[in-house]
Amino acid sequence: MLALLLESSGVCTAVCRRSFHKTDAQNRQDTKLAEAAYIAATTIAFVAPSVAVERLVGQVKSDLRQGLHGLGPEDYAIWRTPEGTLHVDVLAAKSASASQAPKKGKNQNIEQWEAELKQSLKAKKAGSSLSKEDQALVDAQLAKESSIRQKISSIQHHLSRGLSFVRSLVAANVEELQAHIASIANILLQDVLPKATELIGLEGFNTYLA
């Protein structure tokens, strides 16, 4: 039974770690595997609660205690931006910085900034017309935003997995779970419901009601 439990948890872990660059068909297959794992977790918790419940609760707490504290509005905005597309326009920022040179009039500076912005956007679309310096800025920002996007997606997957395991445990309806209900509810109330709605929508609330 313990081997089956580890297998079900391992499948879900693999789904969380490998879904970033898969096709829709592959992600659908992963979703089916994960759903099967959650059903298996319920069965194992029901059949062998003395072993399975403690292990699943440990996984739940690990998954739900994710690093949401350091994430801000810009991080979430980057996460919502498609991979390969810049959220922060570093070329526009560079042009705006350059426009802080000695000014000869408000209107002139506005027109200069607009012209530089248009040129920056045109160059970014062209891609090959970027200078080496500008291309390096774009590549560095793309890498930074990709890292942020993957970090938040990983947090989202772990939160969803933890909540799914909570529902698996509730569905098992075993007495051994009673000792852990208060601690799980506390994590949901303090960490998940107030901070994770951006990532999981109403899933946390619905799990709490379960």
PDB file of C-alpha atoms in Angstrom:
ATOM      1  CA  MET A   1       0.000   0.000   0.000  1.00  0.00           C
ATOM      2  CA  LEU A   2       2.790   2.399   0.853  1.00  0.00           C
ATOM      3  CA  ALA A   3       4.373   1.750  -2.558  1.00  0.00           C
ATOM      4  CA  LEU A   4       1.093   2.649  -4.257  1.00  0.00           C
ATOM      5  CA  LEU A   5       0.841   5.808  -2.219  1.00  0.00           C
ATOM      6  CA  LEU A   6       4.328   6.872  -3.247  1.00  0.00           C
ATOM      7  CA  GLU A   7       3.491   6.088  -6.864  1.00  0.00           C
ATOM      8  CA  SER A   8       0.360   8.218  -6.813  1.00  0.00           C
ATOM      9  CA  SER A   9       2.227  11.114  -5.235  1.00  0.00           C
ATOM     10  CA  GLY A  10       5.050  10.686  -7.736  1.00  0.00           C
ATOM     11  CA  VAL A  11       2.714  10.901 -10.704  1.00  0.00           C
ATOM     12  CA  CYS A  12       1.299  14.187  -9.433  1.00  0.00           C
ATOM     13  CA  THR A  13       4.779  15.545  -8.782  1.00  0.00           C
ATOM     14  CA  ALA A  14       5.796  14.693 -12.340  1.00  0.00           C
ATOM     15  CA  VAL A  15       2.711  16.426 -13.685  1.00  0.00           C
ATOM     16  CA  CYS A  16       3.585  19.569 -11.743  1.00  0.00           C
ATOM     17  CA  ARG A  17       7.186  19.647 -12.892  1.00  0.00           C
ATOM     18  CA  ARG A  18       6.858  18.819 -16.574  1.00  0.00           C
ATOM     19  CA  SER A  19       3.763  20.654 -17.813  1.00  0.00           C
ATOM     20  CA  PHE A  20       5.360  24.004 -18.739  1.00  0.00           C
ATOM     21  CA  HIS A  21       6.350  23.206 -22.328  1.00  0.00           C
ATOM     22  CA  LYS A  22       3.969  20.384 -23.259  1.00  0.00           C
ATOM     23  CA  THR A  23       1.278  20.309 -25.920  1.00  0.00           C
ATOM     24  CA  ASP A  24      -2.407  20.497 -25.007  1.00  0.00           C
ATOM     25  CA  ALA A  25      -2.762  16.757 -25.700  1.00  0.00           C
ATOM     26  CA  GLN A  26       0.143  15.938 -23.382  1.00  0.00           C
ATOM     27  CA  ASN A  27      -1.265  18.179 -20.653  1.00  0.00           C
ATOM     28  CA  ARG A  28      -4.667  16.482 -20.978  1.00  0.00           C
ATOM     29  CA  GLN A  29      -2.958  13.123 -20.556  1.00  0.00           C
ATOM     30  CA  ASP A  30      -1.136  14.421 -17.484  1.00  0.00           C
ATOM     31  CA  THR A  31      -4.436  15.658 -16.063  1.00  0.00           C
ATOM     32  CA  LYS A  32      -5.954  12.189 -16.463  1.00  0.00           C
ATOM     33  CA  LEU A  33      -2.956  10.631 -14.714  1.00  0.00           C
ATOM     34  CA  ALA A  34      -3.257  13.124 -11.868  1.00  0.00           C
ATOM     35  CA  GLU A  35      -6.985  12.469 -11.476  1.00  0.00           C
ATOM     36  CA  ALA A  36      -6.290   8.737 -11.315  1.00  0.00           C
ATOM     37  CA  ALA A  37      -3.630   9.389  -8.672  1.00  0.00           C
ATOM     38  CA  TYR A  38      -6.067  11.371  -6.506  1.00  0.00           C
ATOM     39  CA  ILE A  39      -8.618   8.561  -6.736  1.00  0.00           C
ATOM     40  CA  ALA A  40      -5.878   6.094  -5.772  1.00  0.00           C
ATOM     41  CA  ALA A  41      -4.952   8.301  -2.817  1.00  0.00           C
ATOM     42  CA  THR A  42      -8.545   8.190  -1.568  1.00  0.00           C
ATOM     43  CA  THR A  43      -8.611   4.395  -1.870  1.00  0.00           C
ATOM     44  CA  ILE A  44      -5.281   3.971  -0.087  1.00  0.00           C
ATOM     45  CA  ALA A  45      -6.277   6.362   2.698  1.00  0.00           C
ATOM     46  CA  PHE A  46      -9.459   4.356   3.200  1.00  0.00           C
ATOM     47  CA  VAL A  47      -7.778   0.933   3.109  1.00  0.00           C
ATOM     48  CA  ALA A  48      -4.634   1.795   5.101  1.00  0.00           C
ATOM     49  CA  PRO A  49      -5.351   5.029   7.001  1.00  0.00           C
ATOM     50  CA  SER A  50      -2.718   4.452   9.679  1.00  0.00           C
ATOM     51  CA  VAL A  51       0.003   4.683   7.024  1.00  0.00           C
ATOM     52  CA  ALA A  52      -1.499   6.761   4.234  1.00  0.00           C
ATOM     53  CA  VAL A  53      -3.182   9.629   6.083  1.00  0.00           C
ATOM     54  CA  GLU A  54      -0.034  10.828   7.833  1.00  0.00           C
ATOM     55  CA  ARG A  55       1.928  10.730   4.585  1.00  0.00           C
ATOM     56  CA  LEU A  56      -0.736  12.512   2.558  1.00  0.00           C
ATOM     57  CA  VAL A  57      -1.198  15.198   5.203  1.00  0.00           C
ATOM     58  CA  GLY A  58       2.537  15.849   5.096  1.00  0.00           C
ATOM     59  CA  GLN A  59       2.344  16.279   1.314  1.00  0.00           C
ATOM     60  CA  VAL A  60      -0.655  18.581   1.669  1.00  0.00           C
ATOM     61  CA  LYS A  61       1.122  20.875   4.131  1.00  0.00           C
ATOM     62  CA  SER A  62       4.230  20.991   1.961  1.00  0.00           C
ATOM     63  CA  ASP A  63       2.226  21.868  -1.152  1.00  0.00           C
ATOM     64  CA  LEU A  64      -0.002  24.500   0.453  1.00  0.00           C
ATOM     65  CA  ARG A  65       2.809  26.350   2.230  1.00  0.00           C
ATOM     66  CA  GLN A  66       4.174  27.885  -0.943  1.00  0.00           C
ATOM     67  CA  GLY A  67       6.151  31.120  -1.195  1.00  0.00           C
ATOM     68  CA  LEU A  68       3.326  33.522  -1.993  1.00  0.00           C
ATOM     69  CA  HIS A  69       4.546  36.262   0.355  1.00  0.00           C
ATOM     70  CA  GLY A  70       7.162  37.703  -2.008  1.00  0.00           C
ATOM     71  CA  LEU A  71       4.883  37.907  -5.054  1.00  0.00           C
ATOM     72  CA  GLY A  72       3.530  41.289  -6.128  1.00  0.00           C
ATOM     73  CA  PRO A  73       1.136  42.646  -8.784  1.00  0.00           C
ATOM     74  CA  GLU A  74       3.897  42.877 -11.398  1.00  0.00           C
ATOM     75  CA  ASP A  75       4.872  39.230 -10.841  1.00  0.00           C
ATOM     76  CA  TYR A  76       1.286  38.149 -11.484  1.00  0.00           C
ATOM     77  CA  ALA A  77       1.089  40.434 -14.541  1.00  0.00           C
ATOM     78  CA  ILE A  78       4.234  38.783 -15.929  1.00  0.00           C
ATOM     79  CA  TRP A  79       2.752  35.340 -15.209  1.00  0.00           C
ATOM     80  CA  ARG A  80      -0.365  36.245 -17.227  1.00  0.00           C
ATOM     81  CA  THR A  81       1.757  37.433 -20.172  1.00  0.00           C
ATOM     82  CA  PRO A  82       2.363  34.703 -22.790  1.00  0.00           C
ATOM     83  CA  GLU A  83       5.798  33.072 -22.832  1.00  0.00           C
ATOM     84  CA  GLY A  84       8.128  34.854 -25.252  1.00  0.00           C
ATOM     85  CA  THR A  85       6.301  38.186 -24.908  1.00  0.00           C
ATOM     86  CA  LEU A  86       7.740  40.986 -22.796  1.00  0.00           C
ATOM     87  CA  HIS A  87       5.604  42.478 -20.056  1.00  0.00           C
ATOM     88  CA  VAL A  88       8.174  45.126 -19.156  1.00  0.00           C
ATOM     89  CA  ASP A  89       9.271  47.005 -22.289  1.00  0.00           C
ATOM     90  CA  VAL A  90      12.947  47.536 -21.498  1.00  0.00           C
ATOM     91  CA  LEU A  91      13.538  49.360 -24.782  1.00  0.00           C
ATOM     92  CA  ALA A  92      10.829  51.908 -24.030  1.00  0.00           C
ATOM     93  CA  ALA A  93      12.268  52.322 -20.538  1.00  0.00           C
ATOM     94  CA  LYS A  94      15.679  52.924 -22.060  1.00  0.00           C
ATOM     95  CA  SER A  95      14.277  55.566 -24.437  1.00  0.00           C
ATOM     96  CA  ALA A  96      12.412  57.243 -21.589  1.00  0.00           C
ATOM     97  CA  SER A  97      15.622  57.380 -19.589  1.00  0.00           C
ATOM     98  CA  ALA A  98      17.515  58.884 -22.509  1.00  0.00           C
ATOM     99  CA  SER A  99      14.845  61.542 -22.927  1.00  0.00           C
ATOM    100  CA  GLN A 100      15.742  62.982 -19.542  1.00  0.00           C
ATOM    101  CA  ALA A 101      18.461  65.043 -21.262  1.00  0.00           C
ATOM    102  CA  PRO A 102      18.317  68.889 -21.026  1.00  0.00           C
ATOM    103  CA  LYS A 103      14.790  69.950 -21.961  1.00  0.00           C
ATOM    104  CA  LYS A 104      13.793  72.798 -24.280  1.00  0.00           C
ATOM    105  CA  GLY A 105      10.078  72.662 -23.768  1.00  0.00           C
ATOM    106  CA  LYS A 106       7.375  70.343 -22.502  1.00  0.00           C
ATOM    107  CA  ASN A 107       5.742  69.661 -25.853  1.00  0.00           C
ATOM    108  CA  GLN A 108       9.039  69.022 -27.557  1.00  0.00           C
ATOM    109  CA  ASN A 109      10.018  66.423 -24.979  1.00  0.00           C
ATOM    110  CA  ILE A 110       6.646  64.679 -25.222  1.00  0.00           C
ATOM    111  CA  GLU A 111       6.973  64.503 -28.999  1.00  0.00           C
ATOM    112  CA  GLN A 112      10.540  63.217 -28.661  1.00  0.00           C
ATOM    113  CA  TRP A 113       9.478  60.519 -26.210  1.00  0.00           C
ATOM    114  CA  GLU A 114       6.592  59.421 -28.447  1.00  0.00           C
ATOM    115  CA  ALA A 115       8.896  59.215 -31.465  1.00  0.00           C
ATOM    116  CA  GLU A 116      11.438  57.168 -29.519  1.00  0.00           C
ATOM    117  CA  LEU A 117       8.721  54.867 -28.216  1.00  0.00           C
ATOM    118  CA  LYS A 118       7.381  54.247 -31.713  1.00  0.00           C
ATOM    119  CA  GLN A 119      10.884  53.556 -32.960  1.00  0.00           C
ATOM    120  CA  SER A 120      11.491  51.158 -30.060  1.00  0.00           C
ATOM    121  CA  LEU A 121       8.272  49.222 -30.721  1.00  0.00           C
ATOM    122  CA  LYS A 122       9.016  49.070 -34.440  1.00  0.00           C
ATOM    123  CA  ALA A 123      12.520  47.792 -33.763  1.00  0.00           C
ATOM    124  CA  LYS A 124      11.246  45.195 -31.320  1.00  0.00           C
ATOM    125  CA  LYS A 125       8.790  43.861 -33.915  1.00  0.00           C
ATOM    126  CA  ALA A 126      11.502  43.720 -36.523  1.00  0.00           C
ATOM    127  CA  GLY A 127      13.748  41.768 -34.181  1.00  0.00           C
ATOM    128  CA  SER A 128      16.765  41.587 -36.476  1.00  0.00           C
ATOM    129  CA  SER A 129      17.050  45.384 -36.596  1.00  0.00           C
ATOM    130  CA  LEU A 130      17.863  45.611 -32.876  1.00  0.00           C
ATOM    131  CA  SER A 131      21.351  46.606 -31.930  1.00  0.00           C
ATOM    132  CA  LYS A 132      23.428  44.099 -29.968  1.00  0.00           C
ATOM    133  CA  GLU A 133      22.951  46.172 -26.830  1.00  0.00           C
ATOM    134  CA  ASP A 134      19.163  46.359 -27.241  1.00  0.00           C
ATOM    135  CA  GLN A 135      18.925  42.644 -28.105  1.00  0.00           C
ATOM    136  CA  ALA A 136      20.889  41.820 -24.954  1.00  0.00           C
ATOM    137  CA  LEU A 137      18.442  43.901 -22.894  1.00  0.00           C
ATOM    138  CA  VAL A 138      15.456  42.136 -24.455  1.00  0.00           C
ATOM    139  CA  ASP A 139      16.968  38.665 -24.022  1.00  0.00           C
ATOM    140  CA  ALA A 140      17.845  39.352 -20.371  1.00  0.00           C
ATOM    141  CA  GLN A 141      14.322  40.599 -19.640  1.00  0.00           C
ATOM    142  CA  LEU A 142      12.746  37.630 -21.453  1.00  0.00           C
ATOM    143  CA  ALA A 143      14.843  35.240 -19.348  1.00  0.00           C
ATOM    144  CA  LYS A 144      13.926  37.085 -16.141  1.00  0.00           C
ATOM    145  CA  GLU A 145      10.213  37.060 -16.919  1.00  0.00           C
ATOM    146  CA  SER A 146      10.325  33.408 -17.992  1.00  0.00           C
ATOM    147  CA  SER A 147      11.881  32.497 -14.647  1.00  0.00           C
ATOM    148  CA  ILE A 148       9.171  34.397 -12.762  1.00  0.00           C
ATOM    149  CA  ARG A 149       6.475  32.764 -14.903  1.00  0.00           C
ATOM    150  CA  GLN A 150       7.791  29.261 -14.235  1.00  0.00           C
ATOM    151  CA  LYS A 151       8.123  29.947 -10.504  1.00  0.00           C
ATOM    152  CA  ILE A 152       4.503  31.098 -10.226  1.00  0.00           C
ATOM    153  CA  SER A 153       3.244  28.239 -12.402  1.00  0.00           C
ATOM    154  CA  SER A 154       5.067  25.786 -10.130  1.00  0.00           C
ATOM    155  CA  ILE A 155       3.436  27.359  -7.073  1.00  0.00           C
ATOM    156  CA  GLN A 156       0.055  27.142  -8.799  1.00  0.00           C
ATOM    157  CA  HIS A 157       0.511  23.434  -9.592  1.00  0.00           C
ATOM    158  CA  HIS A 158       1.601  22.617  -6.045  1.00  0.00           C
ATOM    159  CA  LEU A 159      -1.337  24.494  -4.543  1.00  0.00           C
ATOM    160  CA  SER A 160      -3.752  22.671  -6.842  1.00  0.00           C
ATOM    161  CA  ARG A 161      -2.159  19.319  -5.988  1.00  0.00           C
ATOM    162  CA  GLY A 162      -2.330  20.012  -2.253  1.00  0.00           C
ATOM    163  CA  LEU A 163      -5.993  20.959  -2.471  1.00  0.00           C
ATOM    164  CA  SER A 164      -6.720  17.850  -4.526  1.00  0.00           C
ATOM    165  CA  PHE A 165      -5.104  15.678  -1.856  1.00  0.00           C
ATOM    166  CA  VAL A 166      -7.224  17.408   0.797  1.00  0.00           C
ATOM    167  CA  ARG A 167     -10.328  16.426  -1.151  1.00  0.00           C
ATOM    168  CA  SER A 168      -8.961  12.886  -1.510  1.00  0.00           C
ATOM    169  CA  LEU A 169      -8.574  12.644   2.254  1.00  0.00           C
ATOM    170  CA  VAL A 170     -12.038  14.054   2.893  1.00  0.00           C
ATOM    171  CA  ALA A 171     -13.524  11.586   0.416  1.00  0.00           C
ATOM    172  CA  ALA A 172     -11.839   8.703   2.286  1.00  0.00           C
ATOM    173  CA  ASN A 173     -13.810   9.722   5.394  1.00  0.00           C
ATOM    174  CA  VAL A 174     -11.531   7.984   7.908  1.00  0.00           C
ATOM    175  CA  GLU A 175     -11.194   8.687  11.625  1.00  0.00           C
ATOM    176  CA  GLU A 176      -7.420   9.178  11.376  1.00  0.00           C
ATOM    177  CA  LEU A 177      -7.993  12.438   9.509  1.00  0.00           C
ATOM    178  CA  GLN A 178      -9.716  14.088  12.459  1.00  0.00           C
ATOM    179  CA  ALA A 179      -6.433  14.842  14.224  1.00  0.00           C
ATOM    180  CA  HIS A 180      -5.248  16.870  11.227  1.00  0.00           C
ATOM    181  CA  ILE A 181      -8.383  18.791  10.250  1.00  0.00           C
ATOM    182  CA  ALA A 182      -7.631  21.830  12.426  1.00  0.00           C
ATOM    183  CA  SER A 183      -4.091  22.289  11.097  1.00  0.00           C
ATOM    184  CA  ILE A 184      -5.193  21.883   7.473  1.00  0.00           C
ATOM    185  CA  ALA A 185      -8.074  24.336   7.963  1.00  0.00           C
ATOM    186  CA  ASN A 186      -5.652  26.816   9.521  1.00  0.00           C
ATOM    187  CA  ILE A 187      -3.366  26.664   6.460  1.00  0.00           C
ATOM    188  CA  LEU A 188      -6.344  27.142   4.149  1.00  0.00           C
ATOM    189  CA  LEU A 189      -7.609  30.151   6.098  1.00  0.00           C
ATOM    190  CA  GLN A 190      -4.277  31.880   6.649  1.00  0.00           C
ATOM    191  CA  ASP A 191      -2.280  31.069   3.526  1.00  0.00           C
ATOM    192  CA  VAL A 192      -4.458  29.793   0.704  1.00  0.00           C
ATOM    193  CA  LEU A 193      -7.765  31.689   0.780  1.00  0.00           C
ATOM    194  CA  PRO A 194      -6.360  35.219   1.327  1.00  0.00           C
ATOM    195  CA  LYS A 195      -3.332  34.938  -0.964  1.00  0.00           C
ATOM    196  CA  ALA A 196      -3.841  32.347  -3.681  1.00  0.00           C
ATOM    197  CA  THR A 197      -7.120  33.333  -5.378  1.00  0.00           C
ATOM    198  CA  GLU A 198      -5.165  34.837  -8.279  1.00  0.00           C
ATOM    199  CA  LEU A 199      -3.696  31.394  -9.003  1.00  0.00           C
ATOM    200  CA  ILE A 200      -6.435  28.907  -8.132  1.00  0.00           C
ATOM    201  CA  GLY A 201      -9.662  30.895  -8.238  1.00  0.00           C
ATOM    202  CA  LEU A 202     -12.385  29.405  -6.034  1.00  0.00           C
ATOM    203  CA  GLU A 203     -10.673  26.020  -5.693  1.00  0.00           C
ATOM    204  CA  GLY A 204      -9.353  26.863  -2.228  1.00  0.00           C
ATOM    205  CA  PHE A 205     -12.758  28.079  -1.021  1.00  0.00           C
ATOM    206  CA  ASN A 206     -14.551  25.044  -2.428  1.00  0.00           C
ATOM    207  CA  THR A 207     -12.007  22.714  -0.808  1.00  0.00           C
ATOM    208  CA  TYR A 208     -12.459  24.445   2.551  1.00  0.00           C
ATOM    209  CA  LEU A 209     -16.230  23.936   2.321  1.00  0.00           C
ATOM    210  CA  ALA A 210     -15.697  20.250   1.530  1.00  0.00           C
TER     211      ALA A 210
END
